CSV table of C-alpha atoms in Angstrom, one decimal:
chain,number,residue,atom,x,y,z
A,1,UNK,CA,1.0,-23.9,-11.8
A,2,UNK,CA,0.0,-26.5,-9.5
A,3,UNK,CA,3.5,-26.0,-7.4
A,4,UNK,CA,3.3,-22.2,-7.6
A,5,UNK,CA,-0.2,-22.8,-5.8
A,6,UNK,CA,0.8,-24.6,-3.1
A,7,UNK,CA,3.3,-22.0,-2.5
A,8,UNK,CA,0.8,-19.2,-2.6
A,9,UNK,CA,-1.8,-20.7,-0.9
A,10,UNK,CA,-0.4,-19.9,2.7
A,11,UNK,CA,0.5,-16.3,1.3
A,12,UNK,CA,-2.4,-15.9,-0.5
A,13,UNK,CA,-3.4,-12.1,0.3
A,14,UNK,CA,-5.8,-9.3,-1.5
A,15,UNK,CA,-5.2,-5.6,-1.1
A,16,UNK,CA,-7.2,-2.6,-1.0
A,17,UNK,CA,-5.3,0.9,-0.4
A,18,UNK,CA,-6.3,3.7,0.1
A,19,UNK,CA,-4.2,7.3,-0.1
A,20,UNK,CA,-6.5,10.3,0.9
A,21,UNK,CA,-5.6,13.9,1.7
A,22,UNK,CA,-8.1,15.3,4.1
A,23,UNK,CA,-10.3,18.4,3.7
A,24,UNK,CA,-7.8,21.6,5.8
A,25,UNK,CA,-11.6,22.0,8.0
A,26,UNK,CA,-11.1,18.1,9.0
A,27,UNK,CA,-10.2,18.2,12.6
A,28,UNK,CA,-6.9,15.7,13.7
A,29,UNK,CA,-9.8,14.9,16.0
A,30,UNK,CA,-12.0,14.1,13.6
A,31,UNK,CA,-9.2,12.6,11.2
A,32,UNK,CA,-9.1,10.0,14.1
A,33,UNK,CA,-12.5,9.2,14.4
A,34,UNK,CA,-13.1,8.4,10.8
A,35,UNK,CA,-9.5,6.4,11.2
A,36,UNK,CA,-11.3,4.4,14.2
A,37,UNK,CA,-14.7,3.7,12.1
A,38,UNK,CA,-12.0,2.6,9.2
A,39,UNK,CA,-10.8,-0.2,11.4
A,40,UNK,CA,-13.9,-0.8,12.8
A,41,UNK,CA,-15.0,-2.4,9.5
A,42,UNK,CA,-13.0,-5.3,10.4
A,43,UNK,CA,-15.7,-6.0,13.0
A,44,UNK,CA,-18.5,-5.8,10.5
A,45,UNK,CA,-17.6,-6.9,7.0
A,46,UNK,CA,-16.3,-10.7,7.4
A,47,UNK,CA,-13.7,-10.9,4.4
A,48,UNK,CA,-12.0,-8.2,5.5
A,49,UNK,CA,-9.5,-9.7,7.7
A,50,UNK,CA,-7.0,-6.8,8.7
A,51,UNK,CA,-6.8,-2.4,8.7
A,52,UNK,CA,-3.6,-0.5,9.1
A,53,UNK,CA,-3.1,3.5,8.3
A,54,UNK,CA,-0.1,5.6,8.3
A,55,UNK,CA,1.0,9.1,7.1
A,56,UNK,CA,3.8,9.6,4.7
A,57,UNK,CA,7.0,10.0,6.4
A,58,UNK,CA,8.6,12.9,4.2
A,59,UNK,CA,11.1,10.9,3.1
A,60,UNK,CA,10.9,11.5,-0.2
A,61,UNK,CA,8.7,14.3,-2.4
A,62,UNK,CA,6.5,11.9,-4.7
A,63,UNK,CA,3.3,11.8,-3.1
A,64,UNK,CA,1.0,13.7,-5.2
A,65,UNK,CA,-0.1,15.6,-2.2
A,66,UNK,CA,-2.1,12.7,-0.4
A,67,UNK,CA,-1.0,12.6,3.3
A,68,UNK,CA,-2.5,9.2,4.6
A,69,UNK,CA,-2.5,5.5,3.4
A,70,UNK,CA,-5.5,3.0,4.6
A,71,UNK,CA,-4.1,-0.7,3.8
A,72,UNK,CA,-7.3,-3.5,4.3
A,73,UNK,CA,-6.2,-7.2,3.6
A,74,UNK,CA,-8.2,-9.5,2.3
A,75,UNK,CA,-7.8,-13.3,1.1
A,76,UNK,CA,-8.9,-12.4,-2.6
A,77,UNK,CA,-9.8,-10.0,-4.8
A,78,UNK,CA,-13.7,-11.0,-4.6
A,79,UNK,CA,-13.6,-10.3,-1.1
A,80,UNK,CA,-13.0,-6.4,-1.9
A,81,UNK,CA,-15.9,-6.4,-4.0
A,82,UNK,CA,-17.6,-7.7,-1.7
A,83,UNK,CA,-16.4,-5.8,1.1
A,84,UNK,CA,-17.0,-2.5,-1.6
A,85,UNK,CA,-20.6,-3.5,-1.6
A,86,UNK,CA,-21.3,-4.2,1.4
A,87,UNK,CA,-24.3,-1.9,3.8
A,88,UNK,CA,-21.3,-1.2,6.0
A,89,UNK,CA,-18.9,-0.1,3.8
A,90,UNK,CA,-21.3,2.6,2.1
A,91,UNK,CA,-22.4,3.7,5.1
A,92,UNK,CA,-18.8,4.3,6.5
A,93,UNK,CA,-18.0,5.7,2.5
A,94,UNK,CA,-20.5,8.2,3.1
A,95,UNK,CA,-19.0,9.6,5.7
A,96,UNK,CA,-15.5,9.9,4.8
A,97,UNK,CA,-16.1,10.8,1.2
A,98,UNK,CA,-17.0,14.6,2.1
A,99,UNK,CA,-14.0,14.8,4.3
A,100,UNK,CA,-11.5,13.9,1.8
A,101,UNK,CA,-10.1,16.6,-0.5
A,102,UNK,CA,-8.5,13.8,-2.9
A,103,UNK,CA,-8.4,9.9,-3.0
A,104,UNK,CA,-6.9,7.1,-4.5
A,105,UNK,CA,-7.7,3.4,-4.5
A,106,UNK,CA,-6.3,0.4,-6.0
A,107,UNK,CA,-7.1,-2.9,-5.3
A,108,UNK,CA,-5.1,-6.0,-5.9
A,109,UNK,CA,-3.7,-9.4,-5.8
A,110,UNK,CA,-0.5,-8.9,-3.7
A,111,UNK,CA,2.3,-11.1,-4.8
A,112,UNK,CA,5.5,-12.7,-4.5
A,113,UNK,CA,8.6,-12.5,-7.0
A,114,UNK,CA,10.8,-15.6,-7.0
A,115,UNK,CA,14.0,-15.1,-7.9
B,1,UNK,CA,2.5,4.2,26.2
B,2,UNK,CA,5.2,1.3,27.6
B,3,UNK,CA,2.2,-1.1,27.0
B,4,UNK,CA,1.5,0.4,23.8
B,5,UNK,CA,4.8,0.1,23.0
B,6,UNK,CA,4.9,-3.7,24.2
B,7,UNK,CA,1.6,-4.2,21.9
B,8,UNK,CA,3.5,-3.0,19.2
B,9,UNK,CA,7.1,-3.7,18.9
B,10,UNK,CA,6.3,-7.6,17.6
B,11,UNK,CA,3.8,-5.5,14.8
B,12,UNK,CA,6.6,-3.2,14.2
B,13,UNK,CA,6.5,-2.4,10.2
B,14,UNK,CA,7.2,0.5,8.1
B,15,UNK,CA,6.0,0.9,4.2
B,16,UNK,CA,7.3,2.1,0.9
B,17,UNK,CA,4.8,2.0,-1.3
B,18,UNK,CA,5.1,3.0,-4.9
B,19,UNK,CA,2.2,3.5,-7.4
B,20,UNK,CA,3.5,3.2,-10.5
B,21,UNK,CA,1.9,3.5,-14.7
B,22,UNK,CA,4.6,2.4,-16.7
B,23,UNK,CA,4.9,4.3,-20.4
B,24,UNK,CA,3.1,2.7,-23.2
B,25,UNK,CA,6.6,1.4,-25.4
B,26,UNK,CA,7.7,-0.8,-22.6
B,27,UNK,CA,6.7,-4.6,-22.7
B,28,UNK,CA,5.3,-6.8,-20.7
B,29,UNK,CA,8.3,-8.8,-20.4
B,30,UNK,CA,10.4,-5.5,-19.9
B,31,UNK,CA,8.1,-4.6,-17.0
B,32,UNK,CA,8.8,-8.5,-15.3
B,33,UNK,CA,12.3,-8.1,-15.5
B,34,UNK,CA,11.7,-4.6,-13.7
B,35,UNK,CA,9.7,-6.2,-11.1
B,36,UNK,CA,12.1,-9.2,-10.4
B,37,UNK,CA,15.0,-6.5,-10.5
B,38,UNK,CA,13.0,-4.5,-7.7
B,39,UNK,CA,12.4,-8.2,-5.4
B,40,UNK,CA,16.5,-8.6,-6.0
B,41,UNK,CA,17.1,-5.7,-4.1
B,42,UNK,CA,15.8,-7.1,-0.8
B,43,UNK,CA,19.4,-9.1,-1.2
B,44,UNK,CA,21.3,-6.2,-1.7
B,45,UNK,CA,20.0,-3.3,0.9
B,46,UNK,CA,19.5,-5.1,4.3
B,47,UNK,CA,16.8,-2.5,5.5
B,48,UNK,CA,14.4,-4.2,3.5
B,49,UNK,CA,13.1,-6.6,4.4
B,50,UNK,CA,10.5,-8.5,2.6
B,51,UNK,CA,8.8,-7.2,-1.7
B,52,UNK,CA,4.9,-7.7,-3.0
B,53,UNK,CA,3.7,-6.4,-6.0
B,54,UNK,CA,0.3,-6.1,-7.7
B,55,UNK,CA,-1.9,-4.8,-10.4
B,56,UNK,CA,-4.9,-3.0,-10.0
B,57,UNK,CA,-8.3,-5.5,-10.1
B,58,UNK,CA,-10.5,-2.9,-11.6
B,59,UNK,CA,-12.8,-2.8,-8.7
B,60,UNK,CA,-13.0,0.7,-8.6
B,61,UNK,CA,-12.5,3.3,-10.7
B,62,UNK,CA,-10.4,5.3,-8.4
B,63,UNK,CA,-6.8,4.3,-9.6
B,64,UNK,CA,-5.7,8.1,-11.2
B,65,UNK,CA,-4.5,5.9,-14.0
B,66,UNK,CA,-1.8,4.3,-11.5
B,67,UNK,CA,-2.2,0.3,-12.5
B,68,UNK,CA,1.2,-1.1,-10.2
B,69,UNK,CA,1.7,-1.4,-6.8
B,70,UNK,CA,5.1,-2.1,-5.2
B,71,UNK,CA,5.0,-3.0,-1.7
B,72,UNK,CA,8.0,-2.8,0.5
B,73,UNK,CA,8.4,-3.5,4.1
B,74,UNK,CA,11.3,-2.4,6.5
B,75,UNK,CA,11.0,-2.4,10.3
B,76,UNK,CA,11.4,1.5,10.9
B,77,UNK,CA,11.0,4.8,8.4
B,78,UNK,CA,14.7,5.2,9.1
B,79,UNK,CA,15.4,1.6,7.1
B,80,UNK,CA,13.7,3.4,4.7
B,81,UNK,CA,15.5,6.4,4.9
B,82,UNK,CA,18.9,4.2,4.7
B,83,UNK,CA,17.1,2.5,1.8
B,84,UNK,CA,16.5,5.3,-0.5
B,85,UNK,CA,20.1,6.4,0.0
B,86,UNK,CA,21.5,2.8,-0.7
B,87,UNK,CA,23.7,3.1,-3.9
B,88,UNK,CA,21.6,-0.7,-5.0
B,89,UNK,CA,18.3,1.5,-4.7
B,90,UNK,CA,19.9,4.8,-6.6
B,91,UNK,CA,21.1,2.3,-9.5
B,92,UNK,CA,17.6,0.5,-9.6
B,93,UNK,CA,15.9,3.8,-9.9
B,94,UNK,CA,18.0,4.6,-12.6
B,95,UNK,CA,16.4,1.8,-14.7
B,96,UNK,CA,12.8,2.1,-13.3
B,97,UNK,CA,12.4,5.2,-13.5
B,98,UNK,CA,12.2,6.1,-17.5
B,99,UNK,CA,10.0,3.2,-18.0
B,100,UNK,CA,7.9,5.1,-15.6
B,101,UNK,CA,4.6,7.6,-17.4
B,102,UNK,CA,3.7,8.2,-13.7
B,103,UNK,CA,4.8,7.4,-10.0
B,104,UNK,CA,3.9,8.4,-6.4
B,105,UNK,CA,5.5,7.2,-3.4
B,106,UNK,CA,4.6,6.9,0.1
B,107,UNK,CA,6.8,5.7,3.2
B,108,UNK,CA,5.0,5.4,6.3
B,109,UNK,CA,5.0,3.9,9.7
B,110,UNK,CA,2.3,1.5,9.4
B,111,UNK,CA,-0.1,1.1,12.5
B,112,UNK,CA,-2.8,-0.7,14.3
B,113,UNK,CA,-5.9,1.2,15.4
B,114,UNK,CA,-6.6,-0.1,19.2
B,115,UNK,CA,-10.4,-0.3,19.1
């Protein structure tokens, strides 16, 4: 274990994602604005460390209708809960939530396979 | 958008992500040798380009009963494209896929927001 730590340690990173389909009233306009306050957590919640988004390509036909994907990174799993608690994040919650027709979160250890 | 571009082109990364609940009958040790069969193809498709995995932390209760994350990174949606095609990938899916209860995927071009 002590080996496989040192290895992680450098690597060591925490997930939270995020797939959301957005209400059809939600302006793109809009859509962007709540994207920009996403990120903007980054500035006021110190364990999260980094915010990306995207929308599904079409490549393939599994995506259980949910259009966008919200990755935050973290350096551990506490961090998300604390980040989930946190004034910023349920203020920002609160005004997403009502825009979003579905939602999906999972939150997780992100790791390595060695071969 | 050229400085845009410049800004991005070193960030350059696109995702496949799969959500994934595997069926009840399949063992742990089943579901390892799935996971390290899924890392092995990052030295058999050359689009991809690097594999993380996770399991849900149980943070939230937000999951849709999804409790696996496989993370894949590629440097463009078309690697992705020319990954879901690969025969590697069509033979892998072949075993993953009826250990699989449930699956979503998403494939995206994963971005920065420029605050």
């Amino acid at each position: 274990m002590a080996e496989a730590k040192g290895v992680a340690e450098a690597e060591r990173v925490a997930k939270h994602i995020i797939l959301a389909k957005f209400k059809e009233e939600v302006s793109a306009e809009e859509i962007q604005q709540l994207i920009k306050g996403y990120a903007n957590l980054v500035n006021l919640i110190p364990p999260m460390k980094s915010f990306r988004w995207g929308t599904d390509a079409g490549i393939e036909n599994l995506t259980e209708g949910y259009t966008h994907v919200f990755e935050s990174t973290f350096e551990t799993t506490q961090g998300i809960a604390e980040y989930v608690a946190h004034p910023a994040h349920i203020e920002y919650s609160n005004l997403l939530a009502p825009a979003l027709e579905k939602v999906l979160a999972m939150d997780y250890q992100s790791n390595i396979v060695q071969l």
